[in-house]
PDB file of C-alpha atoms in Angstrom:
ATOM      1  CA  MET A   1       0.505 -19.214  -0.031  1.00 49.00           C
ATOM      2  CA  THR A   2       1.322 -18.631  -3.688  1.00 54.00           C
ATOM      3  CA  ASN A   3       0.337 -16.102  -6.341  1.00 56.00           C
ATOM      4  CA  THR A   4      -2.993 -16.735  -8.030  1.00 74.00           C
ATOM      5  CA  ASP A   5      -5.243 -14.836 -10.386  1.00 86.00           C
ATOM      6  CA  ASN A   6      -6.718 -13.084  -7.318  1.00 95.00           C
ATOM      7  CA  TRP A   7      -3.712 -12.001  -5.247  1.00 97.00           C
ATOM      8  CA  LEU A   8       0.034 -11.343  -5.180  1.00 97.00           C
ATOM      9  CA  THR A   9       2.363 -12.730  -2.551  1.00 97.00           C
ATOM     10  CA  PRO A  10       5.497 -10.676  -1.811  1.00 97.00           C
ATOM     11  CA  GLU A  11       8.808 -12.171  -2.826  1.00 96.00           C
ATOM     12  CA  TRP A  12      10.889 -11.310   0.226  1.00 98.00           C
ATOM     13  CA  PRO A  13      12.750 -13.287   2.923  1.00 98.00           C
ATOM     14  CA  ALA A  14      10.109 -12.795   5.617  1.00 98.00           C
ATOM     15  CA  PRO A  15      10.000 -15.224   8.570  1.00 98.00           C
ATOM     16  CA  ASP A  16       7.763 -18.265   8.114  1.00 98.00           C
ATOM     17  CA  ASN A  17       5.231 -16.936  10.620  1.00 98.00           C
ATOM     18  CA  VAL A  18       4.646 -13.716   8.649  1.00 98.00           C
ATOM     19  CA  PHE A  19       1.972 -13.696   5.932  1.00 98.00           C
ATOM     20  CA  ALA A  20       1.460 -10.916   3.406  1.00 98.00           C
ATOM     21  CA  VAL A  21      -0.613 -10.408   0.273  1.00 98.00           C
ATOM     22  CA  THR A  22      -2.039  -7.818  -2.094  1.00 98.00           C
ATOM     23  CA  THR A  23      -5.404  -8.629  -3.610  1.00 98.00           C
ATOM     24  CA  LEU A  24      -5.994  -8.070  -7.304  1.00 98.00           C
ATOM     25  CA  ARG A  25      -9.173  -6.805  -8.951  1.00 97.00           C
ATOM     26  CA  THR A  26     -10.333 -10.289 -10.005  1.00 96.00           C
ATOM     27  CA  GLY A  27     -12.447 -12.946  -8.313  1.00 96.00           C
ATOM     28  CA  GLY A  28     -15.124 -10.870  -6.596  1.00 97.00           C
ATOM     29  CA  PHE A  29     -18.740  -9.736  -6.829  1.00 98.00           C
ATOM     30  CA  SER A  30     -18.609  -6.030  -7.733  1.00 98.00           C
ATOM     31  CA  GLU A  31     -19.790  -4.900 -11.153  1.00 98.00           C
ATOM     32  CA  GLY A  32     -19.156  -2.106 -13.614  1.00 97.00           C
ATOM     33  CA  ALA A  33     -16.321   0.274 -12.740  1.00 97.00           C
ATOM     34  CA  TYR A  34     -15.656  -1.680  -9.540  1.00 98.00           C
ATOM     35  CA  GLN A  35     -15.272  -5.084 -11.148  1.00 97.00           C
ATOM     36  CA  SER A  36     -14.737  -7.250  -9.301  1.00 97.00           C
ATOM     37  CA  LEU A  37     -12.898  -7.847  -5.981  1.00 98.00           C
ATOM     38  CA  ASN A  38     -13.279  -4.360  -4.502  1.00 98.00           C
ATOM     39  CA  PRO A  39     -13.029  -4.326  -0.670  1.00 98.00           C
ATOM     40  CA  ALA A  40     -13.443  -0.542  -0.285  1.00 98.00           C
ATOM     41  CA  LEU A  41     -16.677   0.834   1.146  1.00 97.00           C
ATOM     42  CA  HIS A  42     -15.821   4.510   0.537  1.00 97.00           C
ATOM     43  CA  VAL A  43     -15.652   4.573  -3.278  1.00 98.00           C
ATOM     44  CA  GLY A  44     -19.357   4.383  -4.221  1.00 97.00           C
ATOM     45  CA  ASP A  45     -19.616   0.639  -4.819  1.00 98.00           C
ATOM     46  CA  ASP A  46     -22.652  -1.353  -3.691  1.00 98.00           C
ATOM     47  CA  PRO A  47     -22.035  -2.022   0.042  1.00 98.00           C
ATOM     48  CA  GLU A  48     -23.436  -5.546  -0.140  1.00 98.00           C
ATOM     49  CA  SER A  49     -21.010  -6.419  -2.921  1.00 98.00           C
ATOM     50  CA  VAL A  50     -18.125  -4.939  -0.937  1.00 98.00           C
ATOM     51  CA  MET A  51     -18.972  -6.990   2.135  1.00 98.00           C
ATOM     52  CA  ARG A  52     -19.214 -10.136   0.012  1.00 98.00           C
ATOM     53  CA  ASN A  53     -15.802  -9.281  -1.429  1.00 98.00           C
ATOM     54  CA  ARG A  54     -14.361  -8.843   2.054  1.00 98.00           C
ATOM     55  CA  ALA A  55     -15.791 -12.194   3.091  1.00 98.00           C
ATOM     56  CA  ARG A  56     -14.311 -13.830   0.009  1.00 97.00           C
ATOM     57  CA  ILE A  57     -10.896 -12.311   0.749  1.00 98.00           C
ATOM     58  CA  SER A  58     -11.041 -13.603   4.316  1.00 98.00           C
ATOM     59  CA  THR A  59     -11.983 -17.069   3.114  1.00 97.00           C
ATOM     60  CA  MET A  60      -9.562 -17.426   0.231  1.00 96.00           C
ATOM     61  CA  LEU A  61      -6.633 -16.158   2.306  1.00 97.00           C
ATOM     62  CA  ASP A  62      -7.700 -18.012   5.459  1.00 97.00           C
ATOM     63  CA  LEU A  63      -7.310 -14.824   7.468  1.00 98.00           C
ATOM     64  CA  PRO A  64      -7.118 -15.239  11.240  1.00 98.00           C
ATOM     65  CA  ALA A  65      -9.406 -12.216  11.812  1.00 97.00           C
ATOM     66  CA  GLU A  66     -11.215  -9.424  10.007  1.00 97.00           C
ATOM     67  CA  PRO A  67      -8.610  -6.947   8.709  1.00 98.00           C
ATOM     68  CA  VAL A  68      -8.226  -3.693  10.633  1.00 98.00           C
ATOM     69  CA  TRP A  69      -9.477  -1.275   7.978  1.00 97.00           C
ATOM     70  CA  LEU A  70      -8.469   2.389   8.218  1.00 97.00           C
ATOM     71  CA  GLU A  71     -10.037   5.685   7.215  1.00 97.00           C
ATOM     72  CA  GLN A  72      -7.122   6.729   5.049  1.00 98.00           C
ATOM     73  CA  VAL A  73      -6.595  10.494   4.842  1.00 97.00           C
ATOM     74  CA  HIS A  74      -3.200  10.879   3.103  1.00 97.00           C
ATOM     75  CA  GLY A  75      -1.607  11.761   6.433  1.00 97.00           C
ATOM     76  CA  ASN A  76       1.217  10.378   8.557  1.00 98.00           C
ATOM     77  CA  THR A  77      -0.601   8.863  11.543  1.00 98.00           C
ATOM     78  CA  VAL A  78       0.377   5.328  12.574  1.00 98.00           C
ATOM     79  CA  ILE A  79      -1.878   3.339  14.922  1.00 98.00           C
ATOM     80  CA  ASN A  80      -1.565   0.143  16.903  1.00 98.00           C
ATOM     81  CA  ALA A  81      -3.974  -2.229  15.144  1.00 98.00           C
ATOM     82  CA  ALA A  82      -4.538  -4.157  18.380  1.00 96.00           C
ATOM     83  CA  HIS A  83      -6.093  -1.073  19.992  1.00 94.00           C
ATOM     84  CA  VAL A  84      -8.516  -0.045  17.241  1.00 90.00           C
ATOM     85  CA  ASP A  85     -12.186   0.347  18.093  1.00 85.00           C
ATOM     86  CA  GLY A  86     -14.127   1.278  14.980  1.00 86.00           C
ATOM     87  CA  LEU A  87     -12.809   3.063  11.912  1.00 90.00           C
ATOM     88  CA  CYS A  88      -9.736   5.192  12.749  1.00 94.00           C
ATOM     89  CA  ALA A  89      -8.353   8.034  10.640  1.00 97.00           C
ATOM     90  CA  ALA A  90      -4.808   6.855   9.921  1.00 98.00           C
ATOM     91  CA  ASP A  91      -2.626   5.771   7.025  1.00 98.00           C
ATOM     92  CA  ALA A  92      -0.593   3.049   8.686  1.00 98.00           C
ATOM     93  CA  SER A  93      -1.028   0.395  11.341  1.00 98.00           C
ATOM     94  CA  PHE A  94       1.262  -2.025  13.133  1.00 98.00           C
ATOM     95  CA  THR A  95       0.997  -4.874  15.593  1.00 98.00           C
ATOM     96  CA  ASP A  96       3.237  -7.046  17.752  1.00 97.00           C
ATOM     97  CA  GLU A  97       0.408  -9.498  18.359  1.00 98.00           C
ATOM     98  CA  ALA A  98      -0.388 -12.684  16.480  1.00 98.00           C
ATOM     99  CA  GLY A  99      -3.644 -13.011  14.547  1.00 98.00           C
ATOM    100  CA  ILE A 100      -4.210  -9.286  13.887  1.00 98.00           C
ATOM    101  CA  VAL A 101      -4.388  -8.300  10.215  1.00 98.00           C
ATOM    102  CA  CYS A 102      -3.018  -4.873   9.271  1.00 98.00           C
ATOM    103  CA  ALA A 103      -4.527  -3.561   6.039  1.00 98.00           C
ATOM    104  CA  VAL A 104      -4.352  -0.656   3.607  1.00 98.00           C
ATOM    105  CA  LEU A 105      -6.357   0.076   0.450  1.00 98.00           C
ATOM    106  CA  THR A 106      -4.757   1.516  -2.679  1.00 98.00           C
ATOM    107  CA  ALA A 107      -5.393   2.255  -6.349  1.00 98.00           C
ATOM    108  CA  ASP A 108      -2.174   4.093  -7.430  1.00 98.00           C
ATOM    109  CA  CYS A 109      -0.795   5.071  -4.029  1.00 98.00           C
ATOM    110  CA  LEU A 110       1.994   2.883  -2.698  1.00 98.00           C
ATOM    111  CA  PRO A 111       1.222   0.057  -0.263  1.00 98.00           C
ATOM    112  CA  VAL A 112       4.225  -0.627   1.978  1.00 98.00           C
ATOM    113  CA  LEU A 113       4.397  -3.794   4.073  1.00 98.00           C
ATOM    114  CA  LEU A 114       6.987  -4.193   6.820  1.00 98.00           C
ATOM    115  CA  CYS A 115       8.010  -6.986   9.149  1.00 98.00           C
ATOM    116  CA  SER A 116      10.766  -7.484  11.675  1.00 98.00           C
ATOM    117  CA  LYS A 117      13.278 -10.227  10.957  1.00 97.00           C
ATOM    118  CA  ASP A 118      12.368 -11.901  14.232  1.00 97.00           C
ATOM    119  CA  GLY A 119       8.765 -12.221  13.026  1.00 97.00           C
ATOM    120  CA  LEU A 120       7.307 -10.412  16.019  1.00 97.00           C
ATOM    121  CA  SER A 121       6.187  -7.152  14.389  1.00 98.00           C
ATOM    122  CA  VAL A 122       4.329  -6.316  11.185  1.00 98.00           C
ATOM    123  CA  ALA A 123       2.958  -3.108   9.666  1.00 98.00           C
ATOM    124  CA  ALA A 124       1.057  -1.836   6.634  1.00 98.00           C
ATOM    125  CA  VAL A 125       1.365   1.684   5.200  1.00 98.00           C
ATOM    126  CA  HIS A 126      -0.668   3.661   2.667  1.00 98.00           C
ATOM    127  CA  ALA A 127       1.792   6.070   1.055  1.00 98.00           C
ATOM    128  CA  GLY A 128       0.596   8.545  -1.505  1.00 96.00           C
ATOM    129  CA  TRP A 129       3.043  11.312  -2.285  1.00 97.00           C
ATOM    130  CA  ARG A 130       1.532  13.566   0.391  1.00 98.00           C
ATOM    131  CA  GLY A 131       1.803  10.961   3.111  1.00 98.00           C
ATOM    132  CA  LEU A 132       5.279  10.006   1.978  1.00 98.00           C
ATOM    133  CA  LEU A 133       6.372  13.633   2.047  1.00 98.00           C
ATOM    134  CA  ASP A 134       4.887  14.037   5.541  1.00 98.00           C
ATOM    135  CA  GLY A 135       6.740  10.984   6.843  1.00 98.00           C
ATOM    136  CA  VAL A 136       4.160   8.194   7.062  1.00 98.00           C
ATOM    137  CA  ILE A 137       6.748   5.553   6.149  1.00 98.00           C
ATOM    138  CA  THR A 138       9.476   6.843   8.459  1.00 97.00           C
ATOM    139  CA  ASN A 139       6.942   7.324  11.269  1.00 97.00           C
ATOM    140  CA  THR A 140       6.048   3.652  10.930  1.00 98.00           C
ATOM    141  CA  VAL A 141       9.702   2.615  11.075  1.00 97.00           C
ATOM    142  CA  LYS A 142      10.185   4.716  14.216  1.00 96.00           C
ATOM    143  CA  VAL A 143       7.122   3.170  15.884  1.00 96.00           C
ATOM    144  CA  LEU A 144       8.699  -0.241  15.352  1.00 95.00           C
ATOM    145  CA  GLN A 145      11.479   0.975  17.657  1.00 87.00           C
ATOM    146  CA  GLY A 146      14.687   0.210  15.852  1.00 78.00           C
ATOM    147  CA  LYS A 147      13.876  -3.381  14.943  1.00 88.00           C
ATOM    148  CA  ASP A 148      15.706  -5.039  12.058  1.00 96.00           C
ATOM    149  CA  LEU A 149      13.122  -4.630   9.305  1.00 97.00           C
ATOM    150  CA  LEU A 150      12.273  -5.998   5.886  1.00 98.00           C
ATOM    151  CA  VAL A 151      10.114  -3.923   3.528  1.00 98.00           C
ATOM    152  CA  TRP A 152       8.022  -4.825   0.491  1.00 98.00           C
ATOM    153  CA  LEU A 153       6.677  -2.228  -1.935  1.00 98.00           C
ATOM    154  CA  GLY A 154       3.429  -3.288  -3.557  1.00 98.00           C
ATOM    155  CA  PRO A 155       1.574  -2.257  -6.715  1.00 98.00           C
ATOM    156  CA  ALA A 156       1.523   1.500  -7.313  1.00 98.00           C
ATOM    157  CA  ILE A 157       1.547   3.985 -10.163  1.00 98.00           C
ATOM    158  CA  GLY A 158       4.672   3.496 -12.284  1.00 98.00           C
ATOM    159  CA  PRO A 159       7.296   6.159 -12.978  1.00 98.00           C
ATOM    160  CA  ALA A 160       6.230   6.602 -16.602  1.00 98.00           C
ATOM    161  CA  ALA A 161       2.636   7.378 -15.579  1.00 98.00           C
ATOM    162  CA  PHE A 162       3.087   9.506 -12.444  1.00 98.00           C
ATOM    163  CA  GLU A 163       3.200  13.080 -13.718  1.00 98.00           C
ATOM    164  CA  VAL A 164       3.268  15.776 -11.045  1.00 98.00           C
ATOM    165  CA  GLY A 165       3.622  19.526 -10.876  1.00 98.00           C
ATOM    166  CA  ALA A 166       6.886  21.299 -10.134  1.00 98.00           C
ATOM    167  CA  GLU A 167       5.591  22.150  -6.670  1.00 98.00           C
ATOM    168  CA  VAL A 168       5.580  18.463  -5.721  1.00 98.00           C
ATOM    169  CA  ARG A 169       9.220  18.058  -6.727  1.00 98.00           C
ATOM    170  CA  GLU A 170      10.168  21.271  -4.943  1.00 98.00           C
ATOM    171  CA  ALA A 171       8.477  20.102  -1.742  1.00 98.00           C
ATOM    172  CA  PHE A 172      10.485  16.871  -1.748  1.00 98.00           C
ATOM    173  CA  LEU A 173      13.747  18.669  -2.554  1.00 98.00           C
ATOM    174  CA  ALA A 174      13.087  21.062   0.326  1.00 98.00           C
ATOM    175  CA  LYS A 175      12.981  18.005   2.577  1.00 97.00           C
ATOM    176  CA  SER A 176      16.113  16.418   1.091  1.00 98.00           C
ATOM    177  CA  THR A 177      18.085  16.933  -2.105  1.00 98.00           C
ATOM    178  CA  TYR A 178      18.463  13.144  -2.304  1.00 98.00           C
ATOM    179  CA  PHE A 179      14.910  13.032  -3.653  1.00 98.00           C
ATOM    180  CA  GLU A 180      16.096  14.645  -6.888  1.00 98.00           C
ATOM    181  CA  ALA A 181      16.959  11.150  -8.160  1.00 98.00           C
ATOM    182  CA  ALA A 182      13.254  10.247  -8.181  1.00 98.00           C
ATOM    183  CA  PHE A 183      12.199  12.930 -10.691  1.00 98.00           C
ATOM    184  CA  THR A 184      12.544  13.148 -14.464  1.00 98.00           C
ATOM    185  CA  GLU A 185      11.550  16.266 -16.393  1.00 97.00           C
ATOM    186  CA  SER A 186       8.425  15.742 -18.510  1.00 96.00           C
ATOM    187  CA  HIS A 187       6.934  18.740 -20.345  1.00 92.00           C
ATOM    188  CA  ASP A 188       5.309  22.132 -19.722  1.00 93.00           C
ATOM    189  CA  GLY A 189       6.925  22.359 -16.298  1.00 94.00           C
ATOM    190  CA  LYS A 190       5.708  18.921 -15.250  1.00 97.00           C
ATOM    191  CA  TRP A 191       7.804  16.095 -13.829  1.00 98.00           C
ATOM    192  CA  LEU A 192       7.575  12.312 -13.764  1.00 98.00           C
ATOM    193  CA  ALA A 193       7.916  10.975 -10.236  1.00 98.00           C
ATOM    194  CA  ASP A 194       9.093   7.486  -9.302  1.00 98.00           C
ATOM    195  CA  ILE A 195       7.189   6.696  -6.109  1.00 98.00           C
ATOM    196  CA  TYR A 196       9.254   3.550  -5.574  1.00 98.00           C
ATOM    197  CA  THR A 197      12.479   5.550  -5.613  1.00 98.00           C
ATOM    198  CA  LEU A 198      10.933   8.160  -3.317  1.00 98.00           C
ATOM    199  CA  ALA A 199      10.078   5.410  -0.829  1.00 98.00           C
ATOM    200  CA  CYS A 200      13.530   3.816  -1.040  1.00 98.00           C
ATOM    201  CA  ILE A 201      15.247   7.153  -0.439  1.00 98.00           C
ATOM    202  CA  ASP A 202      12.940   7.819   2.504  1.00 98.00           C
ATOM    203  CA  LEU A 203      13.612   4.370   3.963  1.00 97.00           C
ATOM    204  CA  ALA A 204      17.363   4.767   3.515  1.00 97.00           C
ATOM    205  CA  SER A 205      17.173   7.993   5.534  1.00 96.00           C
ATOM    206  CA  VAL A 206      16.200   5.907   8.577  1.00 96.00           C
ATOM    207  CA  GLY A 207      18.641   3.095   7.868  1.00 95.00           C
ATOM    208  CA  ILE A 208      16.336   0.664   6.055  1.00 96.00           C
ATOM    209  CA  ASN A 209      17.959  -0.824   2.970  1.00 93.00           C
ATOM    210  CA  GLN A 210      16.437  -4.298   2.687  1.00 96.00           C
ATOM    211  CA  VAL A 211      13.606  -3.281   0.376  1.00 98.00           C
ATOM    212  CA  TYR A 212      11.854  -5.659  -1.995  1.00 98.00           C
ATOM    213  CA  GLY A 213       9.046  -5.413  -4.549  1.00 98.00           C
ATOM    214  CA  GLY A 214       8.357  -2.452  -6.786  1.00 97.00           C
ATOM    215  CA  GLY A 215       8.339  -2.536 -10.554  1.00 96.00           C
ATOM    216  CA  PHE A 216       4.551  -2.535 -10.902  1.00 98.00           C
ATOM    217  CA  CYS A 217       2.324   0.013 -12.627  1.00 98.00           C
ATOM    218  CA  THR A 218      -1.307   0.165 -11.607  1.00 98.00           C
ATOM    219  CA  VAL A 219      -2.133   2.574 -14.434  1.00 98.00           C
ATOM    220  CA  THR A 220      -0.942   0.411 -17.323  1.00 98.00           C
ATOM    221  CA  ASP A 221      -1.905  -3.025 -15.927  1.00 97.00           C
ATOM    222  CA  ALA A 222      -5.691  -2.715 -16.084  1.00 97.00           C
ATOM    223  CA  ASP A 223      -6.301  -6.468 -16.013  1.00 96.00           C
ATOM    224  CA  ARG A 224      -4.853  -6.867 -12.507  1.00 97.00           C
ATOM    225  CA  PHE A 225      -5.003  -3.472 -10.832  1.00 98.00           C
ATOM    226  CA  TYR A 226      -7.450  -0.707 -10.022  1.00 98.00           C
ATOM    227  CA  SER A 227      -6.166   2.771 -10.881  1.00 98.00           C
ATOM    228  CA  PHE A 228      -7.779   6.024  -9.793  1.00 98.00           C
ATOM    229  CA  ARG A 229      -5.648   8.075 -12.181  1.00 97.00           C
ATOM    230  CA  ARG A 230      -6.684   5.884 -15.110  1.00 98.00           C
ATOM    231  CA  ASP A 231     -10.387   5.412 -14.336  1.00 98.00           C
ATOM    232  CA  LYS A 232     -11.388   7.964 -11.628  1.00 96.00           C
ATOM    233  CA  GLN A 233     -14.337   5.816 -10.544  1.00 98.00           C
ATOM    234  CA  THR A 234     -12.819   2.531  -9.441  1.00 98.00           C
ATOM    235  CA  GLY A 235     -12.231   0.040  -6.627  1.00 98.00           C
ATOM    236  CA  ARG A 236      -9.192  -0.615  -4.468  1.00 98.00           C
ATOM    237  CA  MET A 237      -6.681  -3.395  -3.840  1.00 98.00           C
ATOM    238  CA  ALA A 238      -6.091  -4.527  -0.273  1.00 98.00           C
ATOM    239  CA  SER A 239      -2.562  -5.073   1.020  1.00 98.00           C
ATOM    240  CA  LEU A 240      -2.629  -7.222   4.139  1.00 98.00           C
ATOM    241  CA  ILE A 241      -0.010  -8.459   6.593  1.00 98.00           C
ATOM    242  CA  TRP A 242      -0.264 -10.549   9.756  1.00 98.00           C
ATOM    243  CA  ARG A 243       1.808 -12.896  11.889  1.00 98.00           C
ATOM    244  CA  ALA A 244       1.130 -16.224  13.526  1.00 97.00           C
TER     245      ALA A 244
END
C-alpha cells in the first residue's frame, strides 16, 4: 500500500502484517464544505454521501471489515474493538485480533496509531488537547500491557496554527513541567501549542520513544486535510489500523 491522492501511509517500521492509513479529503462523494471523502456522520453532511464515502474507503483500501467507528467525546476511554456492539463513546480502541479495523476521525486533533513490534496488537487514538491532558494516549499504552510499541502521529493542527489560552498551558504544566517545551508565547496572553511535542512528551513518560510521523498541519494544507479550526463546518479524515 502506497501513498496516493486519497490517503497517506505511515512511514514507520511496522511489521508486514500491520496495515495503517489516514484518508485525505479527496476522492469521495460529499459536496460543498464536506468535499469530498468525508466518512463522518456526525458533522452535518448528507448521510447517503457519507455512507458512499465509507464504502469507497473500504474498497480502495481493501479493508478486511467495516471499521469500528467511535462516538468520540474528547475523553480518555479506551475500548477493545473486538467487543464493540454499536456506537461506543470512546476516544481510542485496540485489538489483538486479525481483521478488525480500529478507526478514529479527526480534523485538527491528533490521530495516533500504535502497533506492537510482534505485530499482534494495534490501536488507534483520537487525541485533542483535552484527551491528551486526561491521558488517552497513556491509557492506550497501558491497555497494551507493556508491549514493545511503535507509534505514528498523523495529520493534526501544526504548532504555528494552534493558539491556546494560558489556562491550557497551565493545566499541562500542572501535570508535568516537561510539557513547557511544547509551548511558545504568542500574544495577549495566548500561547502556541505543539500537539506533536505534547504527544511525544506524554509517550516518553510511559517509556515510548519510537515515535514516527508528525510535521503536518491540517490548518494550512487545505488541499489534503479537513480543518475544523480553519473552516468550522467541515468533514473528517479517518485514521485506520488493522493486522492480518
